[in-house]
Amino acid sequence: MRWLLRSRNVPVAIQNGSHNTLDSCRSLVTSCRAVLLPRFGGPEVLEVRQNVHIPELKPKEVLVRTRAVSVNPLDTRMRSGYGRSLFEPLLPLILGRDISGEVAALGSSVRSLSVGQEVFGALHPTAVRGTYADYAILAEDELTIKPESISHAEASAIPFAALTAWRALRCTARIKQGQRLLVVGGGGAVGFSAIQLAVAVGCHVSTTCGGECISRILAAGAEQAVDYTAEDYETSINGYFDAVLDTIGVPETERIGINLLKRGGHYMTLQGEAASLADRYGLAVGLPVSTAILLKKQVQYRYSHGIEYSWNYMRADPEGLHEIRRLSDVGKLKVPVDKTFSIKEVKEAHEVKDKRLVPGKVVLEFD
Ligand SMILES: NC(=O)c1ccc[n+]([C@@H]2O[C@H](COP(=O)([O-])OP(=O)(O)OC[C@H]3O[C@@H](n4cnc5c(N)ncnc54)[C@H](OP(=O)(O)O)[C@@H]3O)[C@@H](O)[C@H]2O)c1
């Protein structure tokens, strides 16, 4: 095997066989630039550092040369200390879940990808080495080929949000053609992804959102979009639903969402309390307490309303990622990018999200 350093510093293995291992790749890439989170706090704690060690690839892992990553609410929340019960002993962390880039090297048992391919995907919410780095490591099943029709910046905005929506709609509620879905908070990345995924299945979709998103949401195929800032959506929303995806998850939206469900319907919130309770009481107490709270609500709502209640989390899902790729490629699944920054401007990017100066997706691009 011989090695070639591509024009944009992507190490590419030129070889006779079909696979490359990091053992060989390490001769070229053993460290890289990354954004470190040495302690919890405001955007000012983020540090762009050179020569950050790249761990060895495990057999099913892939080294990706990063082109773009998006800023998710989880990134800014983790930076501020959300999940500290889990993450504090592991500092410094690298933030970032989403990625779009190029395959730089493959673990020994990766079969579905090859070096040089353009890929996109997302890490699990609890990953410690995130994607805010020139080289990121993801599992094979967290990645798929990037659609050629969209840029790296556009691709990086999609996977974490769309997989969160997919897991709720397809794995929890198992939505089917003809069913009715209510998305609470359809203007955000997860909510807008959920609308598009459900429309693609043939569902009838209603949503609540800020007024400026209404035309985009109706153009994506939703049948009703109610401006929650101007109307009482509890009375404006038409009919009852087979599933409610609540991206906001405050007591008020939970109450309304549950009251708008048919019997047998699914209420799914993205604001599960496991991490916040673990932060408050420690892992040993917080996790059992959160399980007890969840069980209590599930029993209570089954008894009072005849509905299924769940906390939903993003998980890797190769089938979901494949479908997300297919829909993105044909323009049926988009997450609009409002603003891009260079990775060197990561503090500014976090600041605009913290201060809500940019409502939509913010993407960090790598030179
Ligand atoms: N559990 C998980 O695994 C998981 C995974 C991904 C995301 N999440 C969580 O899910 C939430 C959404 O994530 P995201 O990536 O979609 O965030 P996002 O793109 O920032 O979107 C949030 C959206 O919520 C809207 N909104 C706020 N209050 C609302 C209300 N009362 N009614 C209707 N819409 C409202 C905002 O619109 P306006 O600007 O108009 O207020 C904004 O468009 C975040 O809290 C995130 O932490 C959880």
Short mmCIF file of C-alpha atoms and ligand atoms in Angstrom, two decimals:
data_model
loop_
_atom_site.label_atom_id
_atom_site.label_comp_id
_atom_site.label_asym_id
_atom_site.label_seq_id
_atom_site.Cartn_x
_atom_site.Cartn_y
_atom_site.Cartn_z
CA MET A 1 0.00 0.00 0.00
CA ARG A 2 1.23 3.50 -0.71
CA TRP A 3 -0.15 6.78 0.62
CA LEU A 4 -1.15 9.93 -1.16
CA LEU A 5 -1.88 13.23 0.55
CA ARG A 6 -4.71 14.78 -1.41
CA SER A 7 -4.81 18.47 -2.25
CA ARG A 8 -7.12 19.28 0.68
CA ASN A 9 -4.92 17.33 3.11
CA VAL A 10 -7.10 14.23 2.98
CA PRO A 11 -4.95 11.16 3.44
CA VAL A 12 -6.04 8.55 0.94
CA ALA A 13 -4.86 4.98 0.84
CA ILE A 14 -3.93 3.74 -2.62
CA GLN A 15 -3.89 0.00 -2.42
CA ASN A 16 -4.63 -3.23 -4.19
CA GLY A 17 -6.98 -4.64 -1.54
CA SER A 18 -10.32 -3.09 -0.59
CA HIS A 19 -9.62 -1.99 2.98
CA ASN A 20 -7.38 0.28 4.96
CA THR A 21 -6.69 0.33 8.66
CA LEU A 22 -5.71 3.21 10.88
CA ASP A 23 -2.53 1.32 11.71
CA SER A 24 -1.42 2.28 8.24
CA CYS A 25 -3.16 5.65 8.35
CA ARG A 26 -1.49 6.65 11.60
CA SER A 27 1.72 7.26 9.72
CA LEU A 28 -0.02 10.34 8.32
CA VAL A 29 -2.66 11.41 10.83
CA THR A 30 -1.99 10.96 14.51
CA SER A 31 -3.23 14.33 15.70
CA CYS A 32 -5.37 17.17 14.43
CA ARG A 33 -6.99 20.49 15.24
CA ALA A 34 -10.06 20.21 17.49
CA VAL A 35 -12.33 22.38 19.60
CA LEU A 36 -11.92 21.31 23.22
CA LEU A 37 -14.27 21.88 26.10
CA PRO A 38 -11.94 21.88 29.13
CA ARG A 39 -14.67 23.00 31.58
CA PHE A 40 -18.36 23.86 31.47
CA GLY A 41 -19.40 27.47 30.87
CA GLY A 42 -20.23 30.08 28.23
CA PRO A 43 -18.88 30.15 24.64
CA GLU A 44 -15.60 31.62 25.96
CA VAL A 45 -14.53 28.25 27.42
CA LEU A 46 -14.24 26.66 23.96
CA GLU A 47 -10.61 26.27 22.86
CA VAL A 48 -9.40 25.63 19.32
CA ARG A 49 -6.29 23.50 19.84
CA GLN A 50 -3.74 21.99 17.47
CA ASN A 51 -2.16 18.55 17.85
CA VAL A 52 -5.09 16.88 19.59
CA HIS A 53 -4.49 13.14 19.66
CA ILE A 54 -6.57 10.93 17.34
CA PRO A 55 -7.28 7.57 18.99
CA GLU A 56 -6.77 4.31 17.11
CA LEU A 57 -9.73 3.08 15.11
CA LYS A 58 -11.66 0.09 16.42
CA PRO A 59 -12.63 -2.50 13.78
CA LYS A 60 -16.05 -1.00 13.01
CA GLU A 61 -14.99 2.65 13.14
CA VAL A 62 -14.33 5.17 10.39
CA LEU A 63 -12.02 8.19 10.41
CA VAL A 64 -13.73 11.12 8.69
CA ARG A 65 -11.99 14.26 7.43
CA THR A 66 -14.48 16.90 8.54
CA ARG A 67 -15.85 19.44 6.06
CA ALA A 68 -18.81 20.78 8.06
CA VAL A 69 -20.53 20.19 11.39
CA SER A 70 -23.77 21.74 12.60
CA VAL A 71 -24.40 23.27 16.00
CA ASN A 72 -27.17 21.35 17.77
CA PRO A 73 -28.95 22.51 20.95
CA LEU A 74 -27.23 19.55 22.63
CA ASP A 75 -23.81 21.09 21.89
CA THR A 76 -24.61 24.39 23.60
CA ARG A 77 -26.36 22.61 26.48
CA MET A 78 -23.43 20.22 27.01
CA ARG A 79 -21.06 23.18 26.93
CA SER A 80 -23.10 24.79 29.71
CA GLY A 81 -23.01 21.67 31.86
CA TYR A 82 -26.01 19.58 30.79
CA GLY A 83 -25.03 15.94 31.34
CA ARG A 84 -22.27 16.92 33.79
CA SER A 85 -22.95 13.82 35.92
CA LEU A 86 -21.74 11.76 32.99
CA PHE A 87 -19.30 14.10 31.26
CA GLU A 88 -17.51 15.94 34.07
CA PRO A 89 -15.08 13.09 34.83
CA LEU A 90 -14.35 12.83 31.09
CA LEU A 91 -13.34 16.47 30.46
CA PRO A 92 -11.90 17.78 28.20
CA LEU A 93 -14.61 16.84 25.72
CA ILE A 94 -14.94 17.49 22.02
CA LEU A 95 -18.47 18.72 21.25
CA GLY A 96 -20.41 18.09 18.04
CA ARG A 97 -22.77 15.34 16.85
CA ASP A 98 -23.37 15.98 13.13
CA ILE A 99 -20.76 15.68 10.43
CA SER A 100 -20.27 15.85 6.69
CA GLY A 101 -16.86 15.04 5.25
CA GLU A 102 -14.72 12.45 3.53
CA VAL A 103 -13.63 9.00 4.63
CA ALA A 104 -9.95 9.15 5.58
CA ALA A 105 -9.44 5.65 6.95
CA LEU A 106 -11.39 2.54 7.84
CA GLY A 107 -11.37 0.12 10.75
CA SER A 108 -10.47 -3.42 9.78
CA SER A 109 -14.03 -4.77 9.54
CA VAL A 110 -15.76 -1.84 7.82
CA ARG A 111 -17.27 -3.09 4.56
CA SER A 112 -19.83 -0.53 3.41
CA LEU A 113 -17.52 2.47 2.85
CA SER A 114 -14.22 3.19 1.17
CA VAL A 115 -11.53 5.81 1.57
CA GLY A 116 -12.23 9.09 -0.23
CA GLN A 117 -16.03 8.74 -0.26
CA GLU A 118 -18.07 11.73 0.86
CA VAL A 119 -20.19 10.78 3.87
CA PHE A 120 -22.50 12.33 6.42
CA GLY A 121 -23.90 11.11 9.71
CA ALA A 122 -24.19 11.74 13.43
CA LEU A 123 -22.74 10.53 16.70
CA HIS A 124 -24.72 9.23 19.66
CA PRO A 125 -25.68 11.94 22.24
CA THR A 126 -23.25 10.55 24.83
CA ALA A 127 -20.15 10.35 22.58
CA VAL A 128 -17.16 11.99 24.29
CA ARG A 129 -15.04 12.66 21.19
CA GLY A 130 -17.41 14.74 19.08
CA THR A 131 -17.16 16.09 15.56
CA TYR A 132 -15.72 19.60 16.16
CA ALA A 133 -12.34 18.35 14.90
CA ASP A 134 -10.49 18.11 11.59
CA TYR A 135 -10.76 14.32 11.95
CA ALA A 136 -13.69 12.66 13.69
CA ILE A 137 -14.34 9.01 14.45
CA LEU A 138 -17.77 7.51 13.92
CA ALA A 139 -19.06 3.94 13.81
CA GLU A 140 -19.79 2.53 10.36
CA ASP A 141 -23.52 2.44 11.12
CA GLU A 142 -23.50 6.15 12.06
CA LEU A 143 -22.47 7.15 8.52
CA THR A 144 -23.78 6.93 5.00
CA ILE A 145 -22.84 8.33 1.61
CA LYS A 146 -23.53 12.08 1.35
CA PRO A 147 -26.04 12.99 -1.37
CA GLU A 148 -24.20 14.63 -4.25
CA SER A 149 -27.03 17.12 -4.71
CA ILE A 150 -26.31 18.96 -1.45
CA SER A 151 -23.25 20.71 -0.03
CA HIS A 152 -21.31 19.57 3.05
CA ALA A 153 -22.82 22.47 5.01
CA GLU A 154 -26.36 21.45 4.04
CA ALA A 155 -25.65 17.78 4.73
CA SER A 156 -24.22 18.48 8.18
CA ALA A 157 -27.46 20.15 9.28
CA ILE A 158 -29.56 17.03 8.72
CA PRO A 159 -28.57 13.74 10.40
CA PHE A 160 -28.81 14.34 14.18
CA ALA A 161 -32.16 16.13 13.92
CA ALA A 162 -33.62 13.81 11.29
CA LEU A 163 -32.52 10.65 13.12
CA THR A 164 -34.12 11.97 16.32
CA ALA A 165 -37.36 12.48 14.40
CA TRP A 166 -37.04 9.10 12.66
CA ARG A 167 -36.54 7.20 15.92
CA ALA A 168 -39.68 8.74 17.40
CA LEU A 169 -41.93 8.44 14.36
CA ARG A 170 -40.80 5.14 12.88
CA CYS A 171 -39.49 3.19 15.87
CA THR A 172 -41.78 4.43 18.68
CA ALA A 173 -45.07 5.51 17.04
CA ARG A 174 -44.56 3.36 13.91
CA ILE A 175 -46.45 5.91 11.84
CA LYS A 176 -48.23 4.67 8.73
CA GLN A 177 -49.75 6.15 5.61
CA GLY A 178 -53.03 7.93 6.33
CA GLN A 179 -52.35 8.52 10.03
CA ARG A 180 -52.49 11.98 11.63
CA LEU A 181 -49.39 13.50 13.27
CA LEU A 182 -49.07 16.68 15.33
CA VAL A 183 -45.59 18.17 15.62
CA VAL A 184 -45.28 20.69 18.46
CA GLY A 185 -42.45 23.00 17.41
CA GLY A 186 -42.36 22.30 13.66
CA GLY A 187 -40.05 25.23 12.90
CA GLY A 188 -36.98 23.67 14.52
CA ALA A 189 -34.61 21.18 12.91
CA VAL A 190 -36.15 18.09 14.56
CA GLY A 191 -39.71 19.30 14.09
CA PHE A 192 -39.21 20.24 10.44
CA SER A 193 -37.48 16.89 9.78
CA ALA A 194 -40.40 15.08 11.42
CA ILE A 195 -42.89 16.91 9.19
CA GLN A 196 -40.99 15.94 6.04
CA LEU A 197 -40.46 12.30 7.12
CA ALA A 198 -44.16 11.94 7.95
CA VAL A 199 -45.28 13.58 4.70
CA ALA A 200 -43.02 11.15 2.82
CA VAL A 201 -44.82 8.23 4.51
CA GLY A 202 -48.21 9.69 3.52
CA CYS A 203 -49.33 11.03 6.91
CA HIS A 204 -51.54 14.08 7.48
CA VAL A 205 -49.40 16.53 9.46
CA SER A 206 -50.33 19.52 11.61
CA THR A 207 -47.85 21.64 13.51
CA THR A 208 -47.28 24.59 15.82
CA CYS A 209 -44.47 26.99 14.97
CA GLY A 210 -43.44 30.65 14.91
CA GLY A 211 -45.21 32.74 12.23
CA GLU A 212 -42.12 33.15 10.04
CA CYS A 213 -41.92 29.36 9.45
CA ILE A 214 -45.50 28.82 8.32
CA SER A 215 -45.01 29.12 4.55
CA ARG A 216 -41.92 26.85 4.60
CA ILE A 217 -43.81 24.23 6.62
CA LEU A 218 -46.90 24.29 4.39
CA ALA A 219 -44.66 24.07 1.30
CA ALA A 220 -43.11 20.93 2.83
CA GLY A 221 -46.54 19.27 2.88
CA ALA A 222 -48.02 19.98 6.32
CA GLU A 223 -51.79 20.47 6.17
CA GLN A 224 -52.07 22.91 9.07
CA ALA A 225 -49.49 25.21 10.69
CA VAL A 226 -50.58 27.29 13.67
CA ASP A 227 -48.51 30.24 14.91
CA TYR A 228 -48.18 29.49 18.62
CA THR A 229 -47.17 33.10 19.32
CA ALA A 230 -50.42 34.51 17.86
CA GLU A 231 -53.09 31.83 18.42
CA ASP A 232 -54.30 29.48 21.11
CA TYR A 233 -53.38 26.30 19.26
CA GLU A 234 -55.27 24.12 21.73
CA THR A 235 -58.45 25.38 20.07
CA SER A 236 -57.08 26.10 16.57
CA ILE A 237 -55.67 22.67 15.82
CA ASN A 238 -58.22 20.53 13.98
CA GLY A 239 -59.17 17.06 15.20
CA TYR A 240 -57.33 14.31 17.07
CA PHE A 241 -54.05 12.60 16.29
CA ASP A 242 -52.48 9.15 16.15
CA ALA A 243 -49.16 10.59 17.33
CA VAL A 244 -47.82 13.82 18.85
CA LEU A 245 -44.11 14.66 18.65
CA ASP A 246 -43.41 17.38 21.21
CA THR A 247 -40.03 18.99 20.56
CA ILE A 248 -40.67 21.64 23.24
CA GLY A 249 -41.75 19.30 26.06
CA VAL A 250 -42.83 21.80 28.73
CA PRO A 251 -45.82 20.95 30.98
CA GLU A 252 -48.18 23.09 28.87
CA THR A 253 -47.27 21.47 25.53
CA GLU A 254 -47.38 18.02 27.18
CA ARG A 255 -50.89 18.64 28.52
CA ILE A 256 -52.20 19.94 25.19
CA GLY A 257 -50.44 17.23 23.17
CA ILE A 258 -51.91 14.46 25.30
CA ASN A 259 -55.41 15.94 25.12
CA LEU A 260 -55.19 16.03 21.30
CA LEU A 261 -54.42 12.30 20.98
CA LYS A 262 -56.82 9.56 19.97
CA ARG A 263 -57.00 6.57 22.31
CA GLY A 264 -54.06 4.29 21.55
CA GLY A 265 -52.05 7.26 20.26
CA HIS A 266 -48.41 8.05 21.09
CA TYR A 267 -47.18 11.14 22.92
CA MET A 268 -43.43 11.52 22.40
CA THR A 269 -41.38 14.24 24.05
CA LEU A 270 -37.74 15.05 23.31
CA GLN A 271 -37.27 16.50 26.79
CA GLY A 272 -36.75 13.28 28.75
CA GLU A 273 -35.57 13.99 32.29
CA ALA A 274 -32.92 11.28 32.73
CA ALA A 275 -29.90 13.57 32.22
CA SER A 276 -31.21 16.53 34.21
CA LEU A 277 -32.20 14.31 37.16
CA ALA A 278 -28.81 12.57 37.05
CA ASP A 279 -27.16 16.02 37.07
CA ARG A 280 -29.23 17.07 40.07
CA TYR A 281 -29.00 13.91 42.20
CA GLY A 282 -26.00 12.06 40.73
CA LEU A 283 -26.12 9.05 38.43
CA ALA A 284 -26.80 6.51 41.19
CA VAL A 285 -29.95 8.27 42.41
CA GLY A 286 -31.00 10.36 39.39
CA LEU A 287 -31.30 7.50 36.88
CA PRO A 288 -33.56 5.27 39.04
CA VAL A 289 -35.63 8.35 39.95
CA SER A 290 -36.06 9.22 36.26
CA THR A 291 -37.09 5.64 35.47
CA ALA A 292 -39.67 5.80 38.25
CA ILE A 293 -41.03 9.15 36.97
CA LEU A 294 -41.28 7.83 33.43
CA LEU A 295 -43.06 4.64 34.54
CA LYS A 296 -45.48 6.63 36.69
CA LYS A 297 -46.40 8.88 33.75
CA GLN A 298 -46.75 5.93 31.40
CA VAL A 299 -49.15 4.15 33.78
CA GLN A 300 -51.02 7.36 34.62
CA TYR A 301 -51.64 8.37 30.98
CA ARG A 302 -52.51 4.84 29.89
CA TYR A 303 -55.13 4.77 32.62
CA SER A 304 -56.45 8.35 32.23
CA HIS A 305 -56.24 8.84 28.43
CA GLY A 306 -55.54 5.39 26.96
CA ILE A 307 -52.34 6.66 25.31
CA GLU A 308 -48.68 5.62 25.18
CA TYR A 309 -46.23 8.12 26.72
CA SER A 310 -42.50 8.11 25.97
CA TRP A 311 -39.24 10.04 26.25
CA ASN A 312 -37.44 9.88 22.94
CA TYR A 313 -33.72 10.07 22.25
CA MET A 314 -31.57 10.13 19.17
CA ARG A 315 -29.99 6.78 18.35
CA ALA A 316 -27.95 5.49 15.42
CA ASP A 317 -30.23 3.77 12.95
CA PRO A 318 -28.72 2.59 9.66
CA GLU A 319 -32.13 2.05 8.04
CA GLY A 320 -33.23 5.52 9.12
CA LEU A 321 -30.01 7.11 7.89
CA HIS A 322 -30.43 5.39 4.54
CA GLU A 323 -33.96 6.75 4.16
CA ILE A 324 -32.82 10.22 5.32
CA ARG A 325 -30.12 10.12 2.66
CA ARG A 326 -32.60 9.05 -0.02
CA LEU A 327 -35.08 11.81 0.85
CA SER A 328 -32.32 14.45 1.11
CA ASP A 329 -30.96 13.47 -2.28
CA VAL A 330 -34.32 14.05 -3.98
CA GLY A 331 -34.96 17.30 -2.11
CA LYS A 332 -37.74 15.92 0.10
CA LEU A 333 -35.83 16.36 3.37
CA LYS A 334 -34.04 19.62 4.07
CA VAL A 335 -32.90 21.46 7.17
CA PRO A 336 -32.33 25.09 6.13
CA VAL A 337 -28.94 26.50 7.14
CA ASP A 338 -29.32 30.09 8.39
CA LYS A 339 -25.66 30.97 8.97
CA THR A 340 -22.23 29.45 8.55
CA PHE A 341 -19.04 30.18 10.49
CA SER A 342 -15.49 28.96 10.14
CA ILE A 343 -14.53 26.43 12.82
CA LYS A 344 -12.12 29.11 14.10
CA GLU A 345 -15.21 31.19 14.93
CA VAL A 346 -16.80 28.48 17.05
CA LYS A 347 -17.20 30.83 20.05
CA GLU A 348 -19.15 33.32 17.92
CA ALA A 349 -21.30 30.49 16.54
CA HIS A 350 -22.21 29.33 20.06
CA GLU A 351 -22.84 32.88 21.13
CA VAL A 352 -25.41 33.55 18.38
CA LYS A 353 -27.23 30.35 19.35
CA ASP A 354 -27.12 31.18 23.08
CA LYS A 355 -28.48 34.67 22.43
CA ARG A 356 -31.01 33.36 19.89
CA LEU A 357 -29.67 35.83 17.30
CA VAL A 358 -29.99 33.20 14.55
CA PRO A 359 -33.23 31.20 14.75
CA GLY A 360 -32.28 28.37 12.37
CA LYS A 361 -29.33 26.06 11.90
CA VAL A 362 -25.79 27.31 12.36
CA VAL A 363 -23.03 25.35 10.63
CA LEU A 364 -19.27 25.36 11.23
CA GLU A 365 -17.15 24.90 8.10
CA PHE A 366 -13.62 23.50 8.03
CA ASP A 367 -10.98 24.93 5.74
N1 LIG B 1 -33.87 13.74 23.12
C1 LIG B 1 -33.00 13.83 22.12
O1 LIG B 1 -32.26 12.89 21.78
C2 LIG B 1 -32.95 15.12 21.35
C3 LIG B 1 -32.34 15.15 20.09
C4 LIG B 1 -32.36 16.35 19.38
C5 LIG B 1 -32.93 17.48 19.94
N2 LIG B 1 -33.47 17.41 21.19
C6 LIG B 1 -34.09 18.61 21.79
O2 LIG B 1 -35.22 18.94 21.01
C7 LIG B 1 -35.38 20.35 20.95
C8 LIG B 1 -35.47 20.78 19.49
O3 LIG B 1 -34.22 20.52 18.87
P1 LIG B 1 -33.91 21.18 17.46
O4 LIG B 1 -32.59 20.68 17.02
O5 LIG B 1 -35.08 21.04 16.56
O6 LIG B 1 -33.78 22.72 17.91
P2 LIG B 1 -33.95 24.05 17.06
O7 LIG B 1 -33.65 23.78 15.63
O8 LIG B 1 -33.21 25.09 17.79
O9 LIG B 1 -35.52 24.36 17.13
C9 LIG B 1 -36.23 24.74 18.28
C10 LIG B 1 -37.54 25.31 17.74
O10 LIG B 1 -38.54 25.35 18.74
C11 LIG B 1 -39.37 26.46 18.46
N3 LIG B 1 -40.16 26.75 19.65
C12 LIG B 1 -39.73 27.21 20.84
N4 LIG B 1 -40.76 27.27 21.71
C13 LIG B 1 -41.86 26.81 21.03
C14 LIG B 1 -43.24 26.62 21.38
N5 LIG B 1 -43.69 26.89 22.61
N6 LIG B 1 -44.08 26.11 20.44
C15 LIG B 1 -43.65 25.83 19.20
N7 LIG B 1 -42.35 25.99 18.80
C16 LIG B 1 -41.48 26.48 19.71
C17 LIG B 1 -38.42 27.53 18.05
O11 LIG B 1 -39.10 28.39 17.22
P3 LIG B 1 -39.17 29.94 17.57
O12 LIG B 1 -37.82 30.48 17.23
O13 LIG B 1 -40.26 30.40 16.71
O14 LIG B 1 -39.49 30.09 19.05
C18 LIG B 1 -37.39 26.72 17.24
O15 LIG B 1 -37.74 26.70 15.87
C19 LIG B 1 -34.19 20.94 21.72
O16 LIG B 1 -34.63 21.25 23.03
C20 LIG B 1 -33.19 19.82 21.76
O17 LIG B 1 -32.35 19.91 22.88
C21 LIG B 1 -33.51 16.27 21.91
#
